[in-house]
Backbone as numpy.savetxt, mean C-alpha at the origin, in Angstrom:
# Nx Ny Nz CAx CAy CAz Cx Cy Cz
-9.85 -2.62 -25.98 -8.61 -3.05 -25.36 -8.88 -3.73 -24.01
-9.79 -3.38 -23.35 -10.09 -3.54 -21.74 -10.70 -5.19 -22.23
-11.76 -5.45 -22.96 -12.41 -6.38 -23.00 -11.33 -7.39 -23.27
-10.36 -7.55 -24.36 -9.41 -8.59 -25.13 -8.95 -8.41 -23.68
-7.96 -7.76 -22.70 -7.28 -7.95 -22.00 -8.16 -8.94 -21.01
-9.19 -8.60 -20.65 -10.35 -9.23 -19.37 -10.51 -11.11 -20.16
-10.61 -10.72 -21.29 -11.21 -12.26 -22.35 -9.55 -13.12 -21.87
-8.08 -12.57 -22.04 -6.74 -12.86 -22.07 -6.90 -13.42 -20.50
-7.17 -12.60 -19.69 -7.12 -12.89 -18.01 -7.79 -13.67 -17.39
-8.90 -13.98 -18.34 -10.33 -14.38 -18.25 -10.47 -14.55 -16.59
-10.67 -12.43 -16.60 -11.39 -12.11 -15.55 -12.72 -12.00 -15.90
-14.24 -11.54 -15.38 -15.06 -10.97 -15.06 -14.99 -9.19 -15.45
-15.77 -8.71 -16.19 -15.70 -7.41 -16.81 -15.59 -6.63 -15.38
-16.89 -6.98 -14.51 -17.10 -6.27 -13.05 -15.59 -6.40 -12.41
-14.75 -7.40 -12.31 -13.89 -7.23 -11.27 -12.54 -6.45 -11.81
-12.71 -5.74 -13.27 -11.70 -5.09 -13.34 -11.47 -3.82 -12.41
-11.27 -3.27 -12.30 -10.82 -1.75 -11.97 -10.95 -0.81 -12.70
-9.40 -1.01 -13.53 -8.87 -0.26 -14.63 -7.72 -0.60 -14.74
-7.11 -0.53 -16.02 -5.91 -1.16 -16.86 -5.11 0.21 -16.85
-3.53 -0.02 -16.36 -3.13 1.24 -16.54 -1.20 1.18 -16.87
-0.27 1.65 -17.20 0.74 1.16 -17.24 1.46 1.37 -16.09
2.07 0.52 -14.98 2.78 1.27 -14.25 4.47 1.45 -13.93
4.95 2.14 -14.32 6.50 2.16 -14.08 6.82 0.69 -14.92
7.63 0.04 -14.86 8.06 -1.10 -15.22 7.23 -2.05 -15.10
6.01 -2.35 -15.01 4.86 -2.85 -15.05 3.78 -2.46 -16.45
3.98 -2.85 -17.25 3.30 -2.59 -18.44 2.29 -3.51 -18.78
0.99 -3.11 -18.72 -0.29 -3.67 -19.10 -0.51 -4.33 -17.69
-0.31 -4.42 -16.55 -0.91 -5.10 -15.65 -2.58 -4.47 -14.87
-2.95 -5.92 -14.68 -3.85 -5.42 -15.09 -4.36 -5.64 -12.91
-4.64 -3.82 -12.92 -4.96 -3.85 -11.14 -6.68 -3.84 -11.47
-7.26 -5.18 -10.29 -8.55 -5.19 -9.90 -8.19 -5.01 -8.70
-9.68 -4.53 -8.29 -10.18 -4.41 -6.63 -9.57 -5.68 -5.59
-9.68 -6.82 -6.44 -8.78 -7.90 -5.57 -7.20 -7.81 -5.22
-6.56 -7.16 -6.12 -5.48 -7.07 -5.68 -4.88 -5.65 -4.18
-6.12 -5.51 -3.93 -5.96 -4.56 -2.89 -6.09 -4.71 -1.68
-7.14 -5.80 -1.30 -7.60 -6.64 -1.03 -7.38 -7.55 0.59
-7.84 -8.04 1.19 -7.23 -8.51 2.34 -6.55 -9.84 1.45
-6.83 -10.33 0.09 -5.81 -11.34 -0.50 -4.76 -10.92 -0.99
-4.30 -9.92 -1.37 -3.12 -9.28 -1.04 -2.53 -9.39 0.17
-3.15 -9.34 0.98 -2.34 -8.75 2.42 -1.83 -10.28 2.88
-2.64 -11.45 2.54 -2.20 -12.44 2.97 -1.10 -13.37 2.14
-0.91 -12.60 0.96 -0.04 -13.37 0.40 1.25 -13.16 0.44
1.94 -11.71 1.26 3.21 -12.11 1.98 2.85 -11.53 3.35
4.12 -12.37 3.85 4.15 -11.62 5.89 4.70 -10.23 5.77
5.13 -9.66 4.66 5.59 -8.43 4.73 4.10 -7.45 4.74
2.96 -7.57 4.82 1.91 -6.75 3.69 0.87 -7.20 5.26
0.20 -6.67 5.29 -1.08 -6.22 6.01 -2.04 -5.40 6.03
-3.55 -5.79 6.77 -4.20 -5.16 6.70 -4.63 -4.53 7.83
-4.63 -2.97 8.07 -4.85 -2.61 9.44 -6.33 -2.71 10.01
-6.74 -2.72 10.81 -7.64 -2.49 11.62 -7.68 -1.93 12.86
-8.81 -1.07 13.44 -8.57 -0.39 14.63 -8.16 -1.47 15.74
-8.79 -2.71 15.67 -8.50 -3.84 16.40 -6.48 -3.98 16.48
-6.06 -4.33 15.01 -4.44 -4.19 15.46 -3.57 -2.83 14.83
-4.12 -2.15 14.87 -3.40 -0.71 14.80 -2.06 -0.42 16.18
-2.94 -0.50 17.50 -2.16 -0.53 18.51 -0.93 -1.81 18.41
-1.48 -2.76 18.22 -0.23 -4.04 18.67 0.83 -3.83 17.26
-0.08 -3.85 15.99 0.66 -4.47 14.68 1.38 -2.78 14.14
1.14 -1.71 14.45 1.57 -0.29 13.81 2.55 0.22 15.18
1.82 0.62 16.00 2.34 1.09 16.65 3.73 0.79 17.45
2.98 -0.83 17.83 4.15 -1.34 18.90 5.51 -2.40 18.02
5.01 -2.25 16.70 6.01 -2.69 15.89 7.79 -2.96 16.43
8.38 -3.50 15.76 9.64 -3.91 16.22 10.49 -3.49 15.45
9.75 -3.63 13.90 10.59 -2.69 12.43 9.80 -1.70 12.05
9.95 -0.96 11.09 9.93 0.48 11.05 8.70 -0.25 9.41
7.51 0.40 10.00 6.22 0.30 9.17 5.73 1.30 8.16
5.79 0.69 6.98 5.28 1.81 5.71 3.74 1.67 6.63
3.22 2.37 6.54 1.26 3.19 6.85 0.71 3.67 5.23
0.10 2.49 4.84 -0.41 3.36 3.70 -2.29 3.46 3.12
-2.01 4.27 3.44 -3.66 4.83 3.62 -4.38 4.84 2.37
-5.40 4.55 2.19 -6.06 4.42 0.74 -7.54 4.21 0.63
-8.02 4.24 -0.58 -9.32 3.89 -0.49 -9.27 3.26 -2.13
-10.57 1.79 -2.42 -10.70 1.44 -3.73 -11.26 2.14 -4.70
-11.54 3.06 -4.66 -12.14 4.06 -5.50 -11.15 5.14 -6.11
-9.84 5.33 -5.17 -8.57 6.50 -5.47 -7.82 5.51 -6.14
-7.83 6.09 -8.05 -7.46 5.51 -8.27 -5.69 5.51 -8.91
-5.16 6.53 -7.80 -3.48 7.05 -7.49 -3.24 5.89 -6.27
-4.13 5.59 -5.48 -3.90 4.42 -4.67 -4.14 3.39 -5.21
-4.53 3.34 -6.22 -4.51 1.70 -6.63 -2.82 1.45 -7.36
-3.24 2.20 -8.21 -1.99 2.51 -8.74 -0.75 2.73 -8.00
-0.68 3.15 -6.86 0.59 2.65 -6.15 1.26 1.40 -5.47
-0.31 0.73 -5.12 -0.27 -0.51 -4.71 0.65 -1.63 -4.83
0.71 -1.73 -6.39 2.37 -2.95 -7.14 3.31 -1.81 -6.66
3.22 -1.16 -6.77 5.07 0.15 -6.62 5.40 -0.14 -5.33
4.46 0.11 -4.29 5.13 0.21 -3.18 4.97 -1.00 -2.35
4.12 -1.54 -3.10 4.50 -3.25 -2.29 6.04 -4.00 -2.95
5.97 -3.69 -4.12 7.27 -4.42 -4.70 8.55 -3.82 -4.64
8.25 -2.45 -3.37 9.44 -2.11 -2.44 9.63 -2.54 -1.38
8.52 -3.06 -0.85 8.76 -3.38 0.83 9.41 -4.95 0.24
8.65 -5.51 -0.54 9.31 -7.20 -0.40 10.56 -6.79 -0.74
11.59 -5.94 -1.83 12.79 -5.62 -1.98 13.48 -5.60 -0.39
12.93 -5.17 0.39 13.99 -5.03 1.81 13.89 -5.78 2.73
13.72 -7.59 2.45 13.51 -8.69 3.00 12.97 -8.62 3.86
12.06 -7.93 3.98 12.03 -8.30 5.95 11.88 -7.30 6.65
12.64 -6.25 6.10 13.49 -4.79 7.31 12.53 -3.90 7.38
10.93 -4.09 7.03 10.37 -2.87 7.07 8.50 -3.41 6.74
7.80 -3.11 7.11 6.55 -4.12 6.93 5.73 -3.03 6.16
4.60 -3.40 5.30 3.61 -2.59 4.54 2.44 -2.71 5.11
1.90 -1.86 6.08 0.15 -1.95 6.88 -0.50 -0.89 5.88
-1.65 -1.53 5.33 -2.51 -1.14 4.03 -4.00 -0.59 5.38
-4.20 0.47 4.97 -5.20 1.09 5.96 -6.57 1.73 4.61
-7.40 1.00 4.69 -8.14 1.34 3.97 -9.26 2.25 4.63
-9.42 3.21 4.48 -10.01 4.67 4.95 -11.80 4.33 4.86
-12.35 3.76 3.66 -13.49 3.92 3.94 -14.01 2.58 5.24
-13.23 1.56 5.49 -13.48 0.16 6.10 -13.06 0.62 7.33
-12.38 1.86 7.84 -11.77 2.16 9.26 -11.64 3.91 9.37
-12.81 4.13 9.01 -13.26 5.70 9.09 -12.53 6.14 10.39
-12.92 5.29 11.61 -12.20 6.18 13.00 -10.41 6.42 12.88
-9.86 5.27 12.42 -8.60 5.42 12.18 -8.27 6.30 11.83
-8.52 6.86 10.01 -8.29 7.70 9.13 -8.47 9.18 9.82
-9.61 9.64 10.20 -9.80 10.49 11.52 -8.98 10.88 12.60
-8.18 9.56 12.79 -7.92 9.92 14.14 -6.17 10.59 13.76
-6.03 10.00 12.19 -4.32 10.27 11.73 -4.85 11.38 10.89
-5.78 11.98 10.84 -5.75 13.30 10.38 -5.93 13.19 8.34
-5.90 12.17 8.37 -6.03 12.21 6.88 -7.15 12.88 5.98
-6.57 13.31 4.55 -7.05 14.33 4.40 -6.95 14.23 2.75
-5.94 13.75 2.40 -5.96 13.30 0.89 -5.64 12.23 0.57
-5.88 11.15 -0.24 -5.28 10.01 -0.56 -4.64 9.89 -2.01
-3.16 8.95 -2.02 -3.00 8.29 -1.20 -1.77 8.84 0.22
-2.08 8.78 1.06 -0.91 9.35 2.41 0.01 8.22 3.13
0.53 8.18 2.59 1.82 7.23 3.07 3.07 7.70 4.05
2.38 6.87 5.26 3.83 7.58 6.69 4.39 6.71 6.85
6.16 6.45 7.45 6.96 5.89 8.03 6.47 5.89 9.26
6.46 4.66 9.86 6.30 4.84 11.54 7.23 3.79 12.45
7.68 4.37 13.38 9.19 3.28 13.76 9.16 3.79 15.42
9.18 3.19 16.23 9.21 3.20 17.57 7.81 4.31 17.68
6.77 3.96 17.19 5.74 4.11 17.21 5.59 5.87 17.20
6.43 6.17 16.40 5.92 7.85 16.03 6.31 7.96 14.47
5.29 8.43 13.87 5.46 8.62 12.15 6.45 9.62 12.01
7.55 9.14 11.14 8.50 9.99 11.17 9.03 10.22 9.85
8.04 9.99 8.55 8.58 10.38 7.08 7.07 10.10 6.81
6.45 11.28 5.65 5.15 10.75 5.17 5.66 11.61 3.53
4.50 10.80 2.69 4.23 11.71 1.43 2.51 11.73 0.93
2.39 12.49 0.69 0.96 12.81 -0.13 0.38 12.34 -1.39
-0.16 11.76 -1.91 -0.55 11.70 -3.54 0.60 10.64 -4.35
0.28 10.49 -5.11 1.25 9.58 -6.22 2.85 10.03 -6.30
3.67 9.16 -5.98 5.09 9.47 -6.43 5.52 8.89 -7.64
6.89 8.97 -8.46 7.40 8.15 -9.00 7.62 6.96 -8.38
8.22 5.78 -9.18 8.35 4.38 -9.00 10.00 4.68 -8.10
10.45 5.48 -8.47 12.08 5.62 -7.82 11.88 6.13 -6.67
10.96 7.51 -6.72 10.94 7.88 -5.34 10.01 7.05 -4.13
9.33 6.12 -4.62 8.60 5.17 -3.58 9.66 4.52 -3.18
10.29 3.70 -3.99 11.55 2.68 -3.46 12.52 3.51 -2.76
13.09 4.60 -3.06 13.40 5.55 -1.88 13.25 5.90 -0.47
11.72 6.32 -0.54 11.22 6.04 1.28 11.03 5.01 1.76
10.53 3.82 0.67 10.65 2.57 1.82 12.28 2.47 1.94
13.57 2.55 1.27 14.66 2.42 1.39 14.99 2.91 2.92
14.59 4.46 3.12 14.74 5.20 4.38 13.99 4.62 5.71
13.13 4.05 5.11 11.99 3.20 5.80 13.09 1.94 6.44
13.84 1.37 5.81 14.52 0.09 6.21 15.56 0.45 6.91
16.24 1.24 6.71 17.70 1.72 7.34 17.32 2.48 8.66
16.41 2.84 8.90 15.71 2.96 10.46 16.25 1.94 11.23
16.14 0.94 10.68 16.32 -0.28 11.15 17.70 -0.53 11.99
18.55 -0.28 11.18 19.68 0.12 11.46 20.69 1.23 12.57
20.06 2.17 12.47 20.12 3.18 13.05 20.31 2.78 14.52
């Protein structure tokens, strides 16, 4: 199945991942690239943190920032990756996605205490103020980023 799908995509066997169904996403197929700093550049909603803009781009934010912590190897973080990005673009604008990849920014991950992946916090006038642990449903992701946007508001 993996191979016909890779031959269909005509990816590279190496750059798959793994093929998995997700929520309303059936047969898509997540590689390591889609996690990716080419992800991050293909909307202004999506980023990639670094200890370099952690302070300016997380902290000192203006809208209220999904934090989502991960590594390419967890593969509950890969797998959340389409879910909870294709919540933040749902809320135009009102809420940004900073992708913190744990093994590329060890001091970071350290310094937020992380401890299981994947750990996903709300952070809004620069104090995390909603997190969850491990894999959610597809409803309950679009949920916290929902709570995530109406911060906004507030």
């Amino acid at each position: 199945m993996l191979k016909q799908l890779l031959k269909r995509t005509k990816l590279p066997a190496a750059s798959a991942f793994f093929v998995k169904c997700v929520g309303r996403h059936p047969k898509r197929l997540i590689t390591t690239t889609t996690i990716t700093n080419e992800t991050a550049s293909d909307s202004p909603n999506v980023f990639e943190v670094t200890k370099d803009n952690f302070e300016a781009e997380v902290i000192g934010a203006k809208i209220p920032i999904v934090l989502d912590c991960w590594a390419s190897w967890c593969g509950p973080c890969v797998r959340l990756t389409p879910i909870i990005t294709d919540a933040v673009e749902a809320q135009d604008g009102k809420v940004k996605l900073a992708k913190l990849n744990t093994d590329e920014q060890p001091e970071l991950a350290q310094a937020l205490q992380i401890q299981s992946l994947p750990t996903v916090f709300t952070v809004h006038n620069g104090k995390p103020v909603d997190n969850f642990v491990g894999l959610l449903g597809e409803e309950e992701v679009e949920q916290f980023v929902q709570r995530a946007a109406q911060l906004l508001d507030d």
